[in-house]
Amino acid sequence: MQQAAGLLATAFVPALCANRAHAHTPYAQWDVFRKSHLQLLTSHADLAGDDVGDLWVEVLRAKLPLSRAMVSRAHDMPRIAALLKTNQSKLAVLSYMHARLMFTGSPPFEDFAPLPLEVVVDDGKYLLVSRPDLPVHHGFLIATTLMSEAQKLNLIDPGKGRFGMPLHAGARAFFSGEKLEMPTSS
């Protein structure tokens, strides 16, 4: 019996170790994933904002299917601030209050200040904000696509921004009626 247990262990342990040796963490592929999927961050801490994100993603997926738009849900608002600050994500759906607090570095976001954010779209209660390094043509396409359903999504013209937070250059181009040439793939 001990001999059988020893044989089983001799066969099982190397197999287990081999599986672990070939296992990988998803973090190695995170950069590839985030570049191939348009992610809008929302938070479990703000269920209404999560619902807004779902509506916006539904429109983006329908009209820009190659964007592979999706909602990525963070546990709480400081996690969203961390993901934006460290450039692990470019876009987030934030309530006016959270957008203002993040942008100004007010508690509980003082550890992330300065957190430069720019407005892409506005529904009067929630903003789609981006990092300033979101490519101009991405911001333009997102603003154009969501504003094409402005009535359904209750979107409003964000004017020059909110709380001192400027408009993203792509959104500004859309709202000012500019036409942008989209980059061509070579």
Coordinates of N, CA, C and O in Angstrom, one line a residue:
M1 N 0.8 -1.2 0.0 CA 0.0 0.0 0.0 C 0.9 1.3 0.0 O 0.6 2.2 -0.7
Q2 N 1.9 1.3 0.8 CA 2.8 2.4 0.9 C 3.5 2.6 -0.5 O 3.7 3.7 -0.9
Q3 N 3.8 1.5 -1.1 CA 4.5 1.5 -2.4 C 3.5 2.1 -3.4 O 4.0 3.0 -4.3
A4 N 2.3 1.8 -3.4 CA 1.3 2.4 -4.3 C 1.1 3.9 -4.1 O 1.1 4.7 -5.0
A5 N 1.1 4.3 -2.8 CA 1.0 5.7 -2.5 C 2.2 6.5 -3.0 O 2.1 7.6 -3.5
G6 N 3.4 5.8 -2.8 CA 4.6 6.4 -3.3 C 4.6 6.6 -4.8 O 5.1 7.6 -5.3
L7 N 4.1 5.6 -5.5 CA 4.1 5.7 -7.0 C 3.1 6.8 -7.4 O 3.3 7.6 -8.3
L8 N 2.0 6.9 -6.7 CA 1.0 7.9 -7.0 C 1.6 9.3 -6.8 O 1.4 10.2 -7.6
A9 N 2.2 9.4 -5.6 CA 2.9 10.7 -5.3 C 3.9 11.1 -6.4 O 4.1 12.2 -6.8
T10 N 4.7 10.1 -6.8 CA 5.8 10.3 -7.7 C 5.2 10.7 -9.1 O 5.8 11.5 -9.8
A11 N 4.0 10.2 -9.4 CA 3.4 10.6 -10.7 C 2.6 11.9 -10.6 O 2.6 12.8 -11.5
F12 N 2.0 12.2 -9.4 CA 1.1 13.3 -9.2 C 1.9 14.6 -9.0 O 1.6 15.6 -9.6
V13 N 2.9 14.6 -8.1 CA 3.7 15.8 -7.8 C 4.3 16.4 -9.0 O 4.2 17.6 -9.3
P14 N 5.1 15.6 -9.9 CA 5.6 16.3 -11.1 C 4.6 16.8 -12.0 O 4.7 17.9 -12.6
A15 N 3.4 16.1 -12.1 CA 2.4 16.6 -13.0 C 1.8 18.0 -12.4 O 1.6 18.9 -13.2
L16 N 1.6 18.0 -11.1 CA 1.2 19.3 -10.5 C 2.2 20.4 -10.7 O 1.8 21.5 -11.0
C17 N 3.4 20.1 -10.5 CA 4.5 21.1 -10.7 C 4.5 21.6 -12.1 O 4.8 22.7 -12.4
A18 N 4.4 20.6 -13.0 CA 4.4 21.0 -14.5 C 3.3 21.9 -14.8 O 3.5 22.9 -15.5
N19 N 2.1 21.7 -14.2 CA 1.0 22.6 -14.5 C 1.3 23.9 -13.9 O 1.0 24.9 -14.5
R20 N 1.9 24.0 -12.7 CA 2.2 25.3 -12.1 C 3.3 26.0 -12.9 O 3.3 27.2 -13.1
A21 N 4.2 25.2 -13.4 CA 5.3 25.8 -14.2 C 4.8 26.5 -15.5 O 5.3 27.5 -16.0
H22 N 3.7 25.9 -16.1 CA 3.2 26.4 -17.3 C 2.1 27.4 -17.1 O 1.6 28.0 -18.0
A23 N 1.6 27.5 -15.8 CA 0.6 28.4 -15.5 C 1.1 29.8 -15.6 O 2.3 30.0 -15.5
H24 N 0.3 30.8 -15.9 CA 0.7 32.1 -16.0 C -0.3 33.1 -15.4 O -1.4 32.7 -15.2
T25 N 0.2 34.2 -15.0 CA -0.7 35.2 -14.5 C -1.2 36.1 -15.6 O -0.6 36.3 -16.6
P26 N -2.5 36.5 -15.5 CA -3.0 37.3 -16.5 C -2.3 38.7 -16.7 O -2.5 39.3 -17.7
Y27 N -1.5 39.1 -15.7 CA -0.9 40.4 -15.8 C 0.1 40.5 -16.9 O 0.3 41.6 -17.4
A28 N 0.7 39.4 -17.3 CA 1.6 39.5 -18.5 C 0.9 39.9 -19.7 O 1.5 40.5 -20.6
Q29 N -0.4 39.6 -19.8 CA -1.2 39.9 -21.0 C -2.1 41.1 -20.9 O -2.8 41.5 -21.8
W30 N -2.0 41.7 -19.7 CA -2.8 42.9 -19.4 C -2.7 44.0 -20.5 O -3.6 44.6 -21.0
D31 N -1.4 44.3 -20.8 CA -1.2 45.3 -21.8 C -1.8 45.0 -23.1 O -2.4 45.9 -23.7
V32 N -1.7 43.8 -23.6 CA -2.3 43.4 -24.8 C -3.8 43.5 -24.7 O -4.5 44.0 -25.6
F33 N -4.4 43.0 -23.6 CA -5.8 43.0 -23.5 C -6.4 44.5 -23.5 O -7.3 44.8 -24.2
R34 N -5.7 45.3 -22.7 CA -6.3 46.7 -22.6 C -6.1 47.5 -23.9 O -6.8 48.4 -24.1
K35 N -5.2 47.1 -24.7 CA -5.0 47.8 -26.0 C -6.0 47.2 -27.1 O -6.2 47.8 -28.1
S36 N -6.6 46.0 -26.8 CA -7.5 45.5 -27.8 C -8.9 45.5 -27.4 O -9.8 45.1 -28.2
H37 N -9.2 46.1 -26.2 CA -10.6 46.2 -25.7 C -10.8 47.6 -25.2 O -10.0 48.1 -24.4
L38 N -11.8 48.3 -25.6 CA -12.1 49.6 -25.1 C -12.8 49.4 -23.7 O -14.0 48.9 -23.7
Q39 N -12.2 49.7 -22.7 CA -12.7 49.5 -21.3 C -13.2 50.8 -20.7 O -12.4 51.7 -20.7
L40 N -14.4 50.7 -20.2 CA -14.9 51.8 -19.4 C -14.9 51.3 -17.9 O -15.6 50.4 -17.6
L41 N -14.2 52.0 -17.1 CA -14.2 51.6 -15.7 C -15.4 52.1 -15.0 O -15.8 53.2 -15.2
T42 N -16.0 51.2 -14.2 CA -17.1 51.6 -13.3 C -16.7 51.0 -11.9 O -15.7 50.3 -11.8
S43 N -17.6 51.3 -10.9 CA -17.3 50.7 -9.6 C -18.5 50.0 -9.0 O -19.6 50.5 -9.1
H44 N -18.2 49.0 -8.3 CA -19.3 48.3 -7.5 C -19.8 49.2 -6.4 O -20.9 49.0 -6.0
A45 N -19.0 50.2 -6.1 CA -19.5 51.2 -5.0 C -20.5 52.2 -5.5 O -21.1 52.9 -4.7
D46 N -20.7 52.3 -6.9 CA -21.6 53.2 -7.4 C -22.5 52.5 -8.5 O -22.1 52.4 -9.7
L47 N -23.5 51.9 -8.0 CA -24.3 51.0 -8.9 C -25.0 51.8 -10.0 O -25.2 51.3 -11.1
A48 N -25.4 53.0 -9.7 CA -26.1 53.9 -10.7 C -25.0 54.2 -11.8 O -25.4 54.1 -13.0
G49 N -23.8 54.5 -11.4 CA -22.8 54.7 -12.4 C -22.4 53.5 -13.2 O -22.1 53.6 -14.4
D50 N -22.5 52.3 -12.6 CA -22.3 51.1 -13.3 C -23.4 50.9 -14.3 O -23.1 50.4 -15.5
D51 N -24.6 51.2 -14.0 CA -25.7 51.1 -15.0 C -25.5 52.0 -16.2 O -25.7 51.7 -17.3
V52 N -25.0 53.3 -15.9 CA -24.7 54.2 -17.0 C -23.6 53.6 -17.9 O -23.7 53.7 -19.1
G53 N -22.6 53.1 -17.3 CA -21.5 52.5 -18.0 C -22.0 51.3 -18.9 O -21.6 51.2 -20.1
D54 N -22.9 50.5 -18.4 CA -23.5 49.5 -19.2 C -24.3 50.0 -20.4 O -24.2 49.5 -21.5
L55 N -25.0 51.1 -20.2 CA -25.8 51.7 -21.4 C -24.8 52.3 -22.4 O -25.0 52.1 -23.6
W56 N -23.8 52.9 -22.0 CA -22.8 53.5 -22.9 C -22.1 52.4 -23.7 O -21.8 52.5 -24.9
V57 N -21.7 51.4 -23.0 CA -21.0 50.3 -23.6 C -21.9 49.6 -24.6 O -21.5 49.2 -25.7
E58 N -23.2 49.4 -24.3 CA -24.1 48.8 -25.2 C -24.1 49.6 -26.6 O -24.1 49.0 -27.6
V59 N -24.1 50.9 -26.5 CA -24.1 51.7 -27.7 C -22.8 51.6 -28.5 O -22.7 51.4 -29.7
L60 N -21.7 51.6 -27.7 CA -20.4 51.5 -28.3 C -20.2 50.2 -29.0 O -19.7 50.1 -30.1
R61 N -20.6 49.1 -28.4 CA -20.5 47.8 -29.0 C -21.4 47.6 -30.2 O -20.9 47.0 -31.2
A62 N -22.5 48.2 -30.2 CA -23.4 48.1 -31.4 C -22.9 48.9 -32.6 O -22.9 48.5 -33.7
K63 N -22.4 50.1 -32.3 CA -21.9 51.0 -33.4 C -20.5 50.9 -33.7 O -20.1 51.3 -34.8
L64 N -19.7 50.5 -32.8 CA -18.2 50.3 -33.0 C -17.8 48.9 -32.5 O -17.1 48.7 -31.6
P65 N -18.3 47.9 -33.2 CA -18.0 46.5 -32.8 C -16.6 46.1 -32.6 O -16.2 45.4 -31.8
L66 N -15.7 46.7 -33.5 CA -14.3 46.4 -33.4 C -13.6 47.0 -32.2 O -12.5 46.6 -31.9
S67 N -14.3 47.9 -31.5 CA -13.8 48.5 -30.3 C -13.7 47.4 -29.1 O -13.0 47.6 -28.2
R68 N -14.6 46.4 -29.3 CA -14.7 45.4 -28.2 C -15.0 46.1 -26.9 O -14.4 45.7 -25.8
A69 N -15.8 47.1 -26.9 CA -16.1 47.8 -25.7 C -16.7 47.0 -24.6 O -17.4 46.0 -24.8
M70 N -16.3 47.3 -23.4 CA -16.7 46.5 -22.2 C -16.6 47.4 -21.0 O -15.9 48.3 -20.9
V71 N -17.4 47.0 -20.0 CA -17.3 47.6 -18.7 C -16.3 46.8 -17.8 O -16.4 45.6 -17.8
S72 N -15.4 47.5 -17.2 CA -14.5 46.8 -16.2 C -14.8 47.4 -14.9 O -14.8 48.6 -14.7
R73 N -15.3 46.5 -14.0 CA -15.7 47.0 -12.7 C -14.7 46.9 -11.6 O -14.1 45.8 -11.3
A74 N -14.4 48.0 -11.0 CA -13.4 48.1 -9.9 C -14.2 47.9 -8.6 O -15.4 48.2 -8.5
H75 N -13.5 47.5 -7.6 CA -14.2 47.3 -6.3 C -14.7 48.6 -5.7 O -15.8 48.7 -5.1
D76 N -13.8 49.7 -5.8 CA -14.2 50.9 -5.2 C -13.6 52.1 -6.0 O -12.8 51.9 -6.9
M77 N -13.9 53.3 -5.6 CA -13.5 54.5 -6.3 C -12.0 54.7 -6.2 O -11.3 55.1 -7.2
P78 N -11.3 54.5 -5.1 CA -9.9 54.6 -5.0 C -9.2 53.7 -6.0 O -8.1 54.0 -6.6
R79 N -9.7 52.5 -6.3 CA -9.2 51.6 -7.2 C -9.2 52.2 -8.6 O -8.3 52.0 -9.4
I80 N -10.3 52.8 -9.0 CA -10.5 53.5 -10.3 C -9.4 54.5 -10.4 O -8.7 54.6 -11.4
A81 N -9.2 55.4 -9.3 CA -8.2 56.4 -9.4 C -6.8 55.8 -9.6 O -6.0 56.3 -10.3
A82 N -6.5 54.7 -8.9 CA -5.2 54.0 -9.0 C -5.0 53.5 -10.5 O -3.9 53.7 -11.0
L83 N -6.0 52.9 -11.1 CA -5.9 52.4 -12.4 C -5.7 53.5 -13.4 O -5.0 53.4 -14.4
L84 N -6.4 54.6 -13.2 CA -6.2 55.8 -14.1 C -4.8 56.4 -13.9 O -4.1 56.7 -14.9
K85 N -4.4 56.6 -12.7 CA -3.1 57.2 -12.3 C -2.0 56.4 -12.9 O -1.0 57.0 -13.4
T86 N -2.0 55.1 -12.8 CA -0.9 54.3 -13.3 C -1.1 53.9 -14.8 O -0.3 53.0 -15.2
N87 N -2.0 54.5 -15.5 CA -2.2 54.2 -16.9 C -2.5 52.8 -17.2 O -2.2 52.3 -18.3
Q88 N -3.2 52.1 -16.3 CA -3.7 50.8 -16.6 C -5.1 50.8 -17.2 O -5.6 49.8 -17.7
S89 N -5.7 52.0 -17.2 CA -6.9 52.2 -17.9 C -7.0 53.7 -18.4 O -6.3 54.5 -17.8
K90 N -7.7 53.9 -19.4 CA -7.8 55.3 -20.0 C -9.1 56.0 -19.7 O -9.2 57.2 -19.8
L91 N -10.2 55.2 -19.5 CA -11.5 55.8 -19.4 C -12.3 55.3 -18.1 O -12.1 54.2 -17.7
A92 N -13.1 56.2 -17.6 CA -13.9 55.8 -16.4 C -15.2 56.6 -16.4 O -15.3 57.7 -16.9
V93 N -16.2 55.9 -15.9 CA -17.6 56.6 -15.7 C -17.6 57.0 -14.3 O -17.5 56.2 -13.3
L94 N -17.7 58.3 -14.1 CA -17.6 58.9 -12.7 C -18.8 59.8 -12.5 O -19.2 60.6 -13.4
S95 N -19.4 59.8 -11.3 CA -20.4 60.8 -10.9 C -19.7 62.1 -10.9 O -18.5 62.2 -10.7
Y96 N -20.5 63.2 -10.9 CA -19.9 64.5 -10.8 C -19.1 64.7 -9.6 O -18.0 65.2 -9.6
M97 N -19.6 64.1 -8.4 CA -18.9 64.3 -7.2 C -17.5 63.6 -7.2 O -16.5 64.2 -6.9
H98 N -17.5 62.3 -7.7 CA -16.2 61.6 -7.7 C -15.3 62.2 -8.8 O -14.1 62.2 -8.5
A99 N -15.8 62.6 -9.9 CA -14.9 63.3 -10.9 C -14.2 64.5 -10.3 O -13.0 64.7 -10.4
R100 N -15.0 65.3 -9.6 CA -14.5 66.6 -9.0 C -13.4 66.2 -7.9 O -12.3 66.8 -7.9
L101 N -13.7 65.3 -7.1 CA -12.8 64.9 -6.0 C -11.5 64.3 -6.6 O -10.4 64.6 -6.1
M102 N -11.6 63.4 -7.6 CA -10.4 62.8 -8.2 C -9.6 63.9 -8.9 O -8.4 64.0 -8.7
F103 N -10.2 64.8 -9.6 CA -9.5 65.8 -10.4 C -8.8 66.8 -9.5 O -7.7 67.2 -9.8
T104 N -9.4 67.1 -8.4 CA -8.8 68.1 -7.4 C -7.9 67.4 -6.4 O -7.2 68.1 -5.7
G105 N -7.9 66.1 -6.4 CA -7.1 65.4 -5.4 C -7.6 65.6 -4.0 O -6.8 65.5 -3.0
S106 N -8.9 65.7 -3.8 CA -9.5 65.9 -2.5 C -9.7 64.5 -1.9 O -9.8 63.5 -2.7
P107 N -9.8 64.4 -0.6 CA -10.1 63.1 0.1 C -11.3 62.4 -0.5 O -12.3 63.1 -0.8
P108 N -11.2 61.1 -0.8 CA -10.2 60.2 -0.4 C -9.2 59.9 -1.5 O -8.5 58.9 -1.5
F109 N -9.0 60.9 -2.4 CA -8.1 60.7 -3.6 C -6.8 61.5 -3.5 O -6.1 61.6 -4.5
E110 N -6.5 62.0 -2.3 CA -5.3 62.8 -2.2 C -4.0 62.0 -2.6 O -3.0 62.6 -3.0
D111 N -4.0 60.7 -2.4 CA -2.8 59.9 -2.8 C -2.6 59.9 -4.3 O -1.5 59.5 -4.7
F112 N -3.6 60.3 -5.1 CA -3.5 60.2 -6.5 C -3.3 61.5 -7.2 O -3.3 61.6 -8.4
A113 N -3.2 62.6 -6.4 CA -3.1 63.9 -7.0 C -1.7 64.1 -7.5 O -0.7 63.6 -6.9
P114 N -1.5 64.8 -8.5 CA -2.5 65.3 -9.4 C -3.0 64.2 -10.3 O -2.2 63.4 -10.8
L115 N -4.3 64.2 -10.6 CA -4.9 63.2 -11.5 C -5.6 64.0 -12.6 O -6.7 64.4 -12.5
P116 N -4.8 64.2 -13.7 CA -5.4 64.9 -14.8 C -6.4 64.1 -15.5 O -6.2 63.0 -16.0
L117 N -7.6 64.6 -15.6 CA -8.7 64.0 -16.2 C -9.3 64.9 -17.2 O -9.3 66.1 -17.0
E118 N -9.9 64.4 -18.3 CA -10.6 65.2 -19.3 C -12.0 64.6 -19.6 O -12.2 63.4 -19.5
V119 N -12.9 65.5 -19.9 CA -14.3 65.1 -20.1 C -14.5 64.6 -21.6 O -14.0 65.3 -22.5
V120 N -15.1 63.4 -21.7 CA -15.5 63.0 -23.1 C -16.9 63.2 -23.4 O -17.3 63.8 -24.4
V121 N -17.8 62.7 -22.5 CA -19.3 63.0 -22.6 C -19.8 63.2 -21.2 O -19.2 62.8 -20.1
D122 N -21.0 63.7 -21.1 CA -21.7 64.2 -19.9 C -23.2 63.9 -20.0 O -23.8 64.3 -21.0
D123 N -23.7 63.3 -18.9 CA -25.2 63.1 -19.0 C -25.9 63.9 -17.9 O -27.1 63.7 -17.6
G124 N -25.2 64.9 -17.4 CA -25.8 65.7 -16.3 C -25.6 65.2 -14.9 O -25.8 66.0 -14.0
K125 N -25.3 64.0 -14.8 CA -25.0 63.4 -13.5 C -23.6 62.7 -13.5 O -22.9 62.6 -12.5
Y126 N -23.3 62.1 -14.6 CA -22.1 61.3 -14.8 C -21.3 61.7 -16.0 O -21.9 62.3 -16.9
L127 N -20.0 61.6 -15.8 CA -19.1 61.9 -16.9 C -18.4 60.7 -17.3 O -18.0 59.8 -16.5
L128 N -18.1 60.6 -18.6 CA -17.1 59.7 -19.1 C -15.8 60.5 -19.2 O -15.7 61.5 -19.9
V129 N -14.8 60.2 -18.3 CA -13.6 60.9 -18.3 C -12.5 60.0 -18.8 O -12.6 58.8 -18.9
S130 N -11.4 60.7 -19.3 CA -10.3 60.0 -19.9 C -9.0 60.6 -19.3 O -9.0 61.7 -18.8
R131 N -8.0 59.9 -19.5 CA -6.6 60.4 -19.3 C -6.3 61.3 -20.5 O -6.8 61.1 -21.6
P132 N -5.5 62.3 -20.3 CA -5.1 63.2 -21.4 C -4.4 62.5 -22.6 O -4.5 63.0 -23.7
D133 N -3.8 61.3 -22.3 CA -3.1 60.7 -23.4 C -4.0 59.7 -24.2 O -3.5 59.0 -25.0
L134 N -5.3 59.7 -24.0 CA -6.2 59.0 -24.8 C -6.1 59.6 -26.2 O -6.2 60.8 -26.4
P135 N -5.8 58.7 -27.3 CA -5.6 59.3 -28.6 C -6.8 60.2 -29.0 O -7.9 59.8 -28.7
V136 N -6.5 61.3 -29.7 CA -7.5 62.2 -30.1 C -8.6 61.5 -30.9 O -9.8 61.7 -30.7
H137 N -8.2 60.7 -31.9 CA -9.2 60.0 -32.7 C -10.1 59.1 -31.9 O -11.3 58.9 -32.2
H138 N -9.6 58.5 -30.8 CA -10.4 57.6 -30.0 C -11.4 58.5 -29.3 O -12.6 58.1 -29.2
G139 N -11.0 59.6 -28.7 CA -12.0 60.5 -28.0 C -13.0 61.0 -28.9 O -14.2 61.1 -28.6
F140 N -12.6 61.3 -30.2 CA -13.6 61.8 -31.2 C -14.6 60.7 -31.5 O -15.8 61.0 -31.6
L141 N -14.1 59.5 -31.8 CA -15.0 58.4 -32.1 C -16.0 58.1 -31.0 O -17.2 57.8 -31.2
I142 N -15.5 58.0 -29.8 CA -16.3 57.7 -28.6 C -17.4 58.8 -28.5 O -18.6 58.5 -28.3
A143 N -17.0 60.1 -28.5 CA -17.9 61.2 -28.4 C -19.0 61.2 -29.5 O -20.2 61.3 -29.2
T144 N -18.5 61.0 -30.7 CA -19.4 60.9 -31.9 C -20.4 59.8 -31.7 O -21.6 60.0 -32.0
T145 N -19.9 58.7 -31.4 CA -20.8 57.5 -31.3 C -21.8 57.7 -30.2 O -23.0 57.4 -30.4
L146 N -21.4 58.1 -29.0 CA -22.3 58.2 -27.9 C -23.3 59.4 -28.1 O -24.5 59.2 -27.8
M147 N -22.8 60.5 -28.7 CA -23.7 61.6 -28.9 C -24.7 61.3 -30.1 O -25.7 61.9 -30.1
S148 N -24.4 60.3 -30.9 CA -25.4 59.9 -31.9 C -26.7 59.3 -31.2 O -27.7 59.3 -31.9
E149 N -26.6 58.9 -30.0 CA -27.7 58.4 -29.2 C -27.9 59.3 -28.0 O -28.4 58.9 -27.0
A150 N -27.6 60.6 -28.2 CA -27.7 61.6 -27.0 C -29.1 61.6 -26.4 O -29.1 61.6 -25.1
Q151 N -30.1 61.5 -27.1 CA -31.5 61.6 -26.5 C -31.7 60.3 -25.7 O -32.2 60.4 -24.6
K152 N -31.4 59.1 -26.2 CA -31.6 57.9 -25.5 C -30.8 57.8 -24.3 O -31.2 57.3 -23.2
L153 N -29.5 58.4 -24.3 CA -28.6 58.3 -23.2 C -28.7 59.5 -22.3 O -27.9 59.6 -21.3
N154 N -29.5 60.5 -22.6 CA -29.6 61.7 -21.9 C -28.3 62.5 -21.8 O -28.0 63.1 -20.7
L155 N -27.6 62.5 -22.9 CA -26.3 63.2 -22.9 C -26.5 64.7 -23.2 O -27.4 65.0 -24.0
I156 N -25.7 65.5 -22.6 CA -25.7 66.9 -22.8 C -24.4 67.4 -23.3 O -23.4 66.7 -23.2
D157 N -24.4 68.6 -23.9 CA -23.1 69.2 -24.3 C -22.3 69.6 -23.1 O -22.9 70.4 -22.3
P158 N -21.1 69.1 -22.9 CA -20.4 69.4 -21.7 C -19.8 70.8 -21.7 O -19.1 71.2 -20.7
G159 N -20.1 71.6 -22.7 CA -19.5 73.0 -22.8 C -18.0 72.9 -22.8 O -17.4 72.3 -23.7
K160 N -17.4 73.6 -21.9 CA -15.9 73.6 -21.9 C -15.3 72.6 -20.9 O -14.1 72.7 -20.6
G161 N -16.2 71.8 -20.3 CA -15.7 70.9 -19.3 C -16.5 71.0 -18.0 O -17.5 71.8 -17.9
R162 N -16.0 70.4 -16.9 CA -16.6 70.5 -15.6 C -15.6 70.6 -14.6 O -14.5 70.0 -14.6
F163 N -15.9 71.5 -13.6 CA -15.0 71.6 -12.4 C -13.6 72.0 -12.7 O -12.7 71.6 -12.0
G164 N -13.4 72.7 -13.8 CA -12.0 73.0 -14.2 C -11.4 71.9 -15.0 O -10.3 72.1 -15.6
M165 N -12.1 70.8 -15.2 CA -11.6 69.7 -16.0 C -11.9 70.0 -17.4 O -13.1 70.2 -17.8
P166 N -10.9 70.0 -18.3 CA -11.1 70.4 -19.7 C -11.8 69.2 -20.5 O -11.8 68.1 -20.0
L167 N -12.3 69.6 -21.7 CA -12.7 68.5 -22.6 C -11.5 67.8 -23.2 O -10.5 68.4 -23.5
H168 N -11.7 66.5 -23.5 CA -10.7 65.8 -24.2 C -10.6 66.4 -25.6 O -11.6 66.9 -26.2
A169 N -9.4 66.5 -26.2 CA -9.2 67.1 -27.5 C -10.2 66.5 -28.6 O -10.7 67.2 -29.4
G170 N -10.4 65.2 -28.5 CA -11.3 64.5 -29.5 C -12.7 64.9 -29.3 O -13.4 65.2 -30.3
A171 N -13.1 65.0 -28.0 CA -14.5 65.4 -27.7 C -14.7 66.9 -28.1 O -15.7 67.3 -28.7
R172 N -13.7 67.7 -27.8 CA -13.7 69.1 -28.2 C -13.9 69.3 -29.7 O -14.7 70.1 -30.2
A173 N -13.2 68.4 -30.5 CA -13.3 68.5 -32.0 C -14.7 68.1 -32.4 O -15.3 68.8 -33.2
F174 N -15.3 67.1 -31.7 CA -16.6 66.7 -32.1 C -17.6 67.8 -31.8 O -18.4 68.2 -32.6
F175 N -17.6 68.4 -30.5 CA -18.5 69.4 -30.1 C -18.4 70.7 -30.9 O -19.3 71.5 -31.0
S176 N -17.2 71.0 -31.4 CA -17.0 72.2 -32.2 C -17.2 72.0 -33.7 O -17.1 72.9 -34.4
G177 N -17.6 70.8 -34.0 CA -18.0 70.5 -35.4 C -16.8 70.2 -36.3 O -17.0 70.2 -37.6
E178 N -15.6 70.0 -35.8 CA -14.5 69.7 -36.6 C -14.6 68.3 -37.2 O -15.3 67.5 -36.7
K179 N -13.9 68.1 -38.3 CA -13.8 66.8 -38.9 C -12.4 66.3 -38.7 O -11.5 67.0 -39.0
L180 N -12.3 65.1 -38.2 CA -10.9 64.5 -38.0 C -10.7 63.4 -39.0 O -11.6 62.7 -39.3
E181 N -9.5 63.4 -39.5 CA -9.2 62.3 -40.4 C -8.7 61.1 -39.5 O -7.8 61.3 -38.6
M182 N -9.3 60.0 -39.7 CA -8.9 58.8 -38.9 C -7.6 58.3 -39.4 O -7.3 58.3 -40.6
P183 N -6.7 57.8 -38.5 CA -5.4 57.2 -39.0 C -5.7 56.0 -39.8 O -6.7 55.3 -39.6
T184 N -4.9 55.7 -40.8 CA -5.1 54.5 -41.6 C -4.0 53.5 -41.1 O -2.9 53.9 -40.7
S185 N -4.4 52.2 -41.1 CA -3.4 51.2 -40.7 C -2.6 50.9 -41.9 O -3.0 50.8 -43.1
S186 N -1.3 50.7 -41.7 CA -0.4 50.4 -42.8 C -0.2 48.9 -43.0 O -0.4 48.1 -42.3

